CSV table of C-alpha atoms and ligand atoms in Angstrom, one decimal:
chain,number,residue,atom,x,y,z
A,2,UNK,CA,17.1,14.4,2.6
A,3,UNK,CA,14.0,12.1,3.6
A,4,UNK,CA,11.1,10.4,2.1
A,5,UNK,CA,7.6,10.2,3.5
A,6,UNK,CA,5.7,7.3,3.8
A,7,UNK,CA,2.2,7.3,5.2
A,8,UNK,CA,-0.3,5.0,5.9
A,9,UNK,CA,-3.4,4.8,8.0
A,10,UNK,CA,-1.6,2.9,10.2
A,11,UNK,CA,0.5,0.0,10.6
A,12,UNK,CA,0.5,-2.0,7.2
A,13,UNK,CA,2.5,0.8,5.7
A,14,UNK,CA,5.7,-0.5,7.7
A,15,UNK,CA,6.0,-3.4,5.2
A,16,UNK,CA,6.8,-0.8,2.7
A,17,UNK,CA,8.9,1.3,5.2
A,18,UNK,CA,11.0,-1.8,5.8
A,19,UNK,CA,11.3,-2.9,2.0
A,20,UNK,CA,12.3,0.4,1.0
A,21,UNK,CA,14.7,0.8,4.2
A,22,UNK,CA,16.8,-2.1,3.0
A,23,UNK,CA,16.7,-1.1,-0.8
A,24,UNK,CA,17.5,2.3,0.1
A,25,UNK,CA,19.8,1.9,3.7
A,26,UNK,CA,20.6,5.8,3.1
A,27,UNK,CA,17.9,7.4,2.6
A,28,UNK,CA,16.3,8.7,6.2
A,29,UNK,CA,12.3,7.8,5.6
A,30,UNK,CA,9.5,9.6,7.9
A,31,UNK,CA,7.1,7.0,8.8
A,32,UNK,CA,3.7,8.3,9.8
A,33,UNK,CA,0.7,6.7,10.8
A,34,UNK,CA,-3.1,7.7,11.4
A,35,UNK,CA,-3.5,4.8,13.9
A,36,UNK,CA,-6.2,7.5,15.2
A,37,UNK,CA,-8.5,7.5,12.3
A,38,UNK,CA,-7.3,3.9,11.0
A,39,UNK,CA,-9.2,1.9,9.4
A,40,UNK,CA,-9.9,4.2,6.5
A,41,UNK,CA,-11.2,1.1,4.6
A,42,UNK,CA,-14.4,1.9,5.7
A,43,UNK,CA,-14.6,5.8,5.0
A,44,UNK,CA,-16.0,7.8,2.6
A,45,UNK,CA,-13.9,8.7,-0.3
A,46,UNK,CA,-13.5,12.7,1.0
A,47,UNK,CA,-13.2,11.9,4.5
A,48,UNK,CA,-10.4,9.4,3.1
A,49,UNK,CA,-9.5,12.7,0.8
A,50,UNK,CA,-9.3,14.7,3.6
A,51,UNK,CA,-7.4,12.5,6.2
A,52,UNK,CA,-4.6,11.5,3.7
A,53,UNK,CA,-4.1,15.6,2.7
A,54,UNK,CA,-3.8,16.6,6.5
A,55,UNK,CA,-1.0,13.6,6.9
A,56,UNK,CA,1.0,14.4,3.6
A,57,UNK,CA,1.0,18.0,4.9
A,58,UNK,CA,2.5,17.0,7.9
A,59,UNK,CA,5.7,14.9,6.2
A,60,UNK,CA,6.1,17.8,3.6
A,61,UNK,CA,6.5,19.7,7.0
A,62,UNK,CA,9.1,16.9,8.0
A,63,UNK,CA,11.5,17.8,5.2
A,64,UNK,CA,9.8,15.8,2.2
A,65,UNK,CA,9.2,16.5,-1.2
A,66,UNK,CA,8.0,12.9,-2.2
A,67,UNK,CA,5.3,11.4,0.0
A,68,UNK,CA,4.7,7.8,-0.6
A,69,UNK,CA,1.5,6.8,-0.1
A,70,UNK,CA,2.4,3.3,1.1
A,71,UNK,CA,-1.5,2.8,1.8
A,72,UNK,CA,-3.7,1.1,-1.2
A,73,UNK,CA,-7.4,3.0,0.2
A,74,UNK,CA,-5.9,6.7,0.5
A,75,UNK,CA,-4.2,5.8,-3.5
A,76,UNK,CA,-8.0,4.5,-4.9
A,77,UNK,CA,-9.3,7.2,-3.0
A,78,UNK,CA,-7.6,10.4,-2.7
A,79,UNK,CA,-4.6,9.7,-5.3
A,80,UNK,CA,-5.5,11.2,-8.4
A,81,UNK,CA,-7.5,14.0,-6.7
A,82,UNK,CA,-4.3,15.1,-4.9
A,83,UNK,CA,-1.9,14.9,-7.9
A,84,UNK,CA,-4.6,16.8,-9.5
A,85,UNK,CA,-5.6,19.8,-7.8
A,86,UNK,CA,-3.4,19.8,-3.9
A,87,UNK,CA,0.4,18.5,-4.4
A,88,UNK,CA,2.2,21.9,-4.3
A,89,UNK,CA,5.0,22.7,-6.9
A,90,UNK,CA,8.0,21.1,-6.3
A,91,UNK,CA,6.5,18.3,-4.0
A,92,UNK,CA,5.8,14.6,-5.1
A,93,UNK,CA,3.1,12.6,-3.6
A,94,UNK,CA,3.1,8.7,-5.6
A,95,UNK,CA,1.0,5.7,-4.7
A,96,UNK,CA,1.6,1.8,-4.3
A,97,UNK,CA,-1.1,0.6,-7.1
A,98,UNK,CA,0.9,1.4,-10.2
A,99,UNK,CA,4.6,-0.5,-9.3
A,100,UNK,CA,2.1,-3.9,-8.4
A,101,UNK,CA,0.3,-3.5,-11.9
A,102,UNK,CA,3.7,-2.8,-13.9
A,103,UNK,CA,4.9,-6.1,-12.4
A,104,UNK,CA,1.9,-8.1,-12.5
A,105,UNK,CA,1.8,-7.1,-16.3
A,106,UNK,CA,5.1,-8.2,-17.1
A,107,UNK,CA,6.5,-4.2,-17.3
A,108,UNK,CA,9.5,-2.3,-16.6
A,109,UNK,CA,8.9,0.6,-14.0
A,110,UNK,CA,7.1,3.8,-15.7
A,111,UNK,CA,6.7,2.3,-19.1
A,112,UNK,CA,3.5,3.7,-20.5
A,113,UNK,CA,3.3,1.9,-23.8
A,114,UNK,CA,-0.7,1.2,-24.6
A,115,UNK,CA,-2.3,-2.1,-23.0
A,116,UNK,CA,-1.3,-5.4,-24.1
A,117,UNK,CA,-2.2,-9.1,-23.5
A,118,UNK,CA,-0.7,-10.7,-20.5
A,119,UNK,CA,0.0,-14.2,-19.6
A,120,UNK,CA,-2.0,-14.0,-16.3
A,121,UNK,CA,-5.7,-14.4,-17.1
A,122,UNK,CA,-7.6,-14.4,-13.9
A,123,UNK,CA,-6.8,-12.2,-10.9
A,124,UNK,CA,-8.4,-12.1,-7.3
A,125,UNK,CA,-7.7,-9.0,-5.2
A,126,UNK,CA,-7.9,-8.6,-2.1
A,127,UNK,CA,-8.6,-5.2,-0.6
A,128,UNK,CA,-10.4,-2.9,1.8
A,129,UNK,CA,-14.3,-1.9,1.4
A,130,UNK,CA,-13.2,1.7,-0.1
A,131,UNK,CA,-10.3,0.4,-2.0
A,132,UNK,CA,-12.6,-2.7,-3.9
A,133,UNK,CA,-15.7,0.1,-4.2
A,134,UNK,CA,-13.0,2.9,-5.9
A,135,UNK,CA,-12.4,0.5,-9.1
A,136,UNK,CA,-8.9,2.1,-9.2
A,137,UNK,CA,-7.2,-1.0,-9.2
A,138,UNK,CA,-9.1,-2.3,-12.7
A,139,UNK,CA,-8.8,1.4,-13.6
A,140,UNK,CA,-5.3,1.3,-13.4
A,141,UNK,CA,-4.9,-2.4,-15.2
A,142,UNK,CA,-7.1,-1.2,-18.2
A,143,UNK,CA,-4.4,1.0,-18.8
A,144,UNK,CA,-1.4,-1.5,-19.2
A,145,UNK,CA,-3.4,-4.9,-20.0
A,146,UNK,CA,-6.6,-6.6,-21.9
A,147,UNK,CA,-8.3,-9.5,-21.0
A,148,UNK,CA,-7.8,-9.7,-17.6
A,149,UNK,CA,-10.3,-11.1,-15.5
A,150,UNK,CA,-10.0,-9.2,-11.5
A,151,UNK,CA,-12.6,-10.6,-9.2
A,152,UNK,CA,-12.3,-8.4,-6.1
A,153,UNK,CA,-13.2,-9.6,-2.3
A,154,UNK,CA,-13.1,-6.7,-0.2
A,155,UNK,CA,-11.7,-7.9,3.3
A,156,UNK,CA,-13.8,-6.3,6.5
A,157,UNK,CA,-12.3,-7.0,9.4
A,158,UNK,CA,-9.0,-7.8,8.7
A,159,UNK,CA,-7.4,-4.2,9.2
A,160,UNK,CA,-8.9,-3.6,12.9
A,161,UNK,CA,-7.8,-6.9,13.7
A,162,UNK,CA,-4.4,-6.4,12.7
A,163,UNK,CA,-4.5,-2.9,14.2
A,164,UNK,CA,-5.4,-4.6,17.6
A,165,UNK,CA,-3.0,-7.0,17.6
A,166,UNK,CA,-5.3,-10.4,17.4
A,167,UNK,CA,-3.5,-12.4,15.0
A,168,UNK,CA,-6.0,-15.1,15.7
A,169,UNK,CA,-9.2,-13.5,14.1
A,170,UNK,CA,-6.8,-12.2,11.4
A,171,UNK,CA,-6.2,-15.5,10.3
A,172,UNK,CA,-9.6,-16.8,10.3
A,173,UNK,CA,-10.8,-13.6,8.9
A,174,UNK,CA,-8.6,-13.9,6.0
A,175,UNK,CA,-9.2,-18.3,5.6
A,176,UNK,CA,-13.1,-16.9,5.4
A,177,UNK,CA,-12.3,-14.0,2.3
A,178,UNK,CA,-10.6,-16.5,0.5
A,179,UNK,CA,-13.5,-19.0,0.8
A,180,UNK,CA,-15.6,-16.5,-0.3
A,181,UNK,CA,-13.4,-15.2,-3.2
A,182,UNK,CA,-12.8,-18.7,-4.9
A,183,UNK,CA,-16.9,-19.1,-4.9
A,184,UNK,CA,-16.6,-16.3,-7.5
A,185,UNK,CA,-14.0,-17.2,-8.9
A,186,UNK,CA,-12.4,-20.9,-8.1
A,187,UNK,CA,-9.2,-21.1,-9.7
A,188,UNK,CA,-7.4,-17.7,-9.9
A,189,UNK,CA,-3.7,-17.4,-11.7
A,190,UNK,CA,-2.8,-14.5,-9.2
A,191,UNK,CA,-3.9,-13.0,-6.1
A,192,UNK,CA,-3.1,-9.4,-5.6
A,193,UNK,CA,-2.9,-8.4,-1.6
A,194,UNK,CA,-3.9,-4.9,-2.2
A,195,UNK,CA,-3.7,-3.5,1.2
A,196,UNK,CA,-0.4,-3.2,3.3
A,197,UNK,CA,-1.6,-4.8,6.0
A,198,UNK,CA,-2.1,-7.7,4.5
A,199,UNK,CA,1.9,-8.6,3.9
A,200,UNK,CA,2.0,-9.2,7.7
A,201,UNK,CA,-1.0,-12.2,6.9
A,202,UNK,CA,0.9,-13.2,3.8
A,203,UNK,CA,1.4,-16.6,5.2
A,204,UNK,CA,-2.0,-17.4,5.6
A,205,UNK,CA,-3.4,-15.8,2.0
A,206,UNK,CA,-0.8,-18.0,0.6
A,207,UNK,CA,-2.0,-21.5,2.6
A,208,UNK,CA,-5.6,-20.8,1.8
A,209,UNK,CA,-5.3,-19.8,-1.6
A,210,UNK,CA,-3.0,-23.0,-2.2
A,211,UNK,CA,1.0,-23.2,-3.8
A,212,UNK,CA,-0.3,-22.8,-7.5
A,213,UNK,CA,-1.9,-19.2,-6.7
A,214,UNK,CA,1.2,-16.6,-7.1
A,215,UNK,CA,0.5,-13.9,-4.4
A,216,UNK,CA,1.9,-10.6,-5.2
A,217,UNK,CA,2.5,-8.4,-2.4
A,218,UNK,CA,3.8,-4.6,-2.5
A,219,UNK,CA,6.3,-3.9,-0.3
A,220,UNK,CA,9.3,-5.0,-2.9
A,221,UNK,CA,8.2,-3.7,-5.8
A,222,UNK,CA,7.5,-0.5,-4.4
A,223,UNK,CA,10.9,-0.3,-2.9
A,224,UNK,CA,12.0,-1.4,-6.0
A,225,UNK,CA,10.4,1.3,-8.2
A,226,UNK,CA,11.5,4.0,-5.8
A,227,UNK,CA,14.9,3.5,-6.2
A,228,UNK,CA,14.4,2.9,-10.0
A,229,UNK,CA,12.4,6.7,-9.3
A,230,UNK,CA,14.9,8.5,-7.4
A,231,UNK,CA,17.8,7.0,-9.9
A,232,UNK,CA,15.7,9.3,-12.3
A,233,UNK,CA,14.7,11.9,-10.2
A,234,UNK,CA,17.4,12.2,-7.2
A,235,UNK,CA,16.4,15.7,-6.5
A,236,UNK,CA,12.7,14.7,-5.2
A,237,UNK,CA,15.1,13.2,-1.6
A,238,UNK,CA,13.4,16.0,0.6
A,239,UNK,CA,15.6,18.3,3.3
A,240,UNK,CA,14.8,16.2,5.8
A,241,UNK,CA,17.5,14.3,7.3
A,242,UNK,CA,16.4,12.4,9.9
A,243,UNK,CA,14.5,9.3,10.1
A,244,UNK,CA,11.6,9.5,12.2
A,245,UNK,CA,8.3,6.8,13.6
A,246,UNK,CA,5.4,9.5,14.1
A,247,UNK,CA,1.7,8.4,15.0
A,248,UNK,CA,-1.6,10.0,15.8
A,249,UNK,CA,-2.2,7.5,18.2
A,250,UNK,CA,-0.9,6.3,21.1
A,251,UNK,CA,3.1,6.4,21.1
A,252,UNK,CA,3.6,3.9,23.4
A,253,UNK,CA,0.9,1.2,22.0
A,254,UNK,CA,1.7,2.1,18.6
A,255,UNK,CA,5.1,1.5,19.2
A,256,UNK,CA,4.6,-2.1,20.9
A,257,UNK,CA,2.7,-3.5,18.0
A,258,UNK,CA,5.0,-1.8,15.3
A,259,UNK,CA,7.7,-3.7,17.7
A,260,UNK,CA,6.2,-6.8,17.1
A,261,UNK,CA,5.4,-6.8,13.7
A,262,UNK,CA,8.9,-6.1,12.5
A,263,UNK,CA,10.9,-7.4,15.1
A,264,UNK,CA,13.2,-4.9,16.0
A,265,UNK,CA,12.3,-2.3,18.4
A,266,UNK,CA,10.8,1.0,17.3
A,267,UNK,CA,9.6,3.7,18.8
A,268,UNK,CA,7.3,6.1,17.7
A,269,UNK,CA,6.6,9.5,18.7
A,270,UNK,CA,3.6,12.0,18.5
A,271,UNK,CA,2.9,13.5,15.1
B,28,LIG,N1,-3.1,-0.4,4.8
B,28,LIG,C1,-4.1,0.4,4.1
B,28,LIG,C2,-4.3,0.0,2.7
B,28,LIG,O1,-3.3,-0.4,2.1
B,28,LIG,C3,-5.3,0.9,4.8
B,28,LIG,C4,-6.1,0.0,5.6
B,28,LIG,C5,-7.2,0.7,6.3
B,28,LIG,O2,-6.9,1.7,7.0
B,28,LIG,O3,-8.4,0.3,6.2
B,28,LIG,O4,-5.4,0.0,2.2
């Protein structure tokens, strides 16, 4: 038995890591497109494309539910997937809808029509491809009226992150805030809607100030995976062994990873 969890590259280990300590028994397949990372910046079918090759690839590590623990391959590449690709019997699910149950005050999977919700005014934060997709105020229309989102998308911050340099992160992020409160100066909530931005979640929270609640996905998506697999235990995979894979480079891949969580782990080819 495994679950998959993908991401473009390294943001999806602050899922991997939430779910690993919700779920301490379930092996998880962890696989990165550090080759082809950022997809912030892609076109919605080469994002399409990418995300199908490396679901393929975890279905052929023993899973049957694939996690996409990245927010751009969900707004791009989601819907079309569940659509028209996901073979029977396999599972592919995406990180937007567990943030929007809990920003709207739900419990996980309830589909009740939309309804008014205490927060008013919501900044998110996101790639290019993930602001320019609209899923994210797609998916809120669905659960909540009146809301007001004001979306920044953050260039810059991924490859930064990707290369390590914590110092243009942070300034990269202090200048998306700036530029976010001129729309909109005094937001209830601020949505980090890319995985990668957990590991900044520090600085979105000093810049935005203590009165802005900052939601961030990793919890709640571990959280409404086990509430998932409670439901739906038969979607843990074959697989049985927990596994780092990348399309990048193993041994760089695997220092940064290293650093990010603090515990050692080492990746191997996909
Ligand atoms: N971490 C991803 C996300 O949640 C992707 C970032 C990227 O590759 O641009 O959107």
């Amino acid at each position: 038995m495994a679950v998959g969890i993908f991401d473009s590259g390294l943001g999806g280990l602050t899922v991997l890591e939430a779910v690993a300590k919700r779920l301490p028994d379930v092996p998880l397949v962890y696989l990165g497109d550090s080759a082809n990372a950022p997809y912030g910046v892609r076109a919605p079918d080469d994002i399409y494309n990418l995300t199908t090759a490396a679901t393929q690839r975890l279905f052929d590590a023993g899973c049957d539910l694939v996690i996409l623990a990245c927010n751009t391959a969900s707004a791009a590449a989601l819907r079309r997937m569940q659509e028209a690709w996901v073979p029977p019997g396999k599972r592919v699910l995406g990180v937007f809808v567990p943030l929007i149950e809990a920003l709207t005050e739900r419990q996980w999977g309830d589909n009740s029509p939309p309804r008014e919700v205490a927060t008013k005014h919501v900044a998110l934060f996101a790639t290019p491809a993930t602001v320019s997709s609209r899923a994210f105020q797609r998916e809120l229309a669905f659960r909540a009226i009146g809301v007001d989102v004001e979306a920044q998308a953050c260039g810059g911050v991924v490859d930064a992150i990707e290369d390590g340099d914590m110092i243009l992160a942070d300034a990269l992020v202090r200048s998306h805030v700036d530029a976010l409160r001129r729309k909109m100066p005094m937001p209830d909530a601020a949505i980090l809607g890319c995985t990668h931005y957990p590991l900044m979640a520090e600085v979105f929270q000093d810049a935005l100030g203590a009165d802005v609640k900052v939601f961030s996905q990793a919890n709640l998506v571990a959280e409404s995976l086990a509430d998932y697999l409670g439901r739906r235990p038969e979607m843990v995979g074959p697989g049985t062994q927990s596994a780092f894979l990348t399309t990048g480079d193993p041994v760089r891949v695997s220092t940064r990873a290293t650093q990010f969580l603090r515990r050692q782990i080492t990746f191997q080819a996909a």
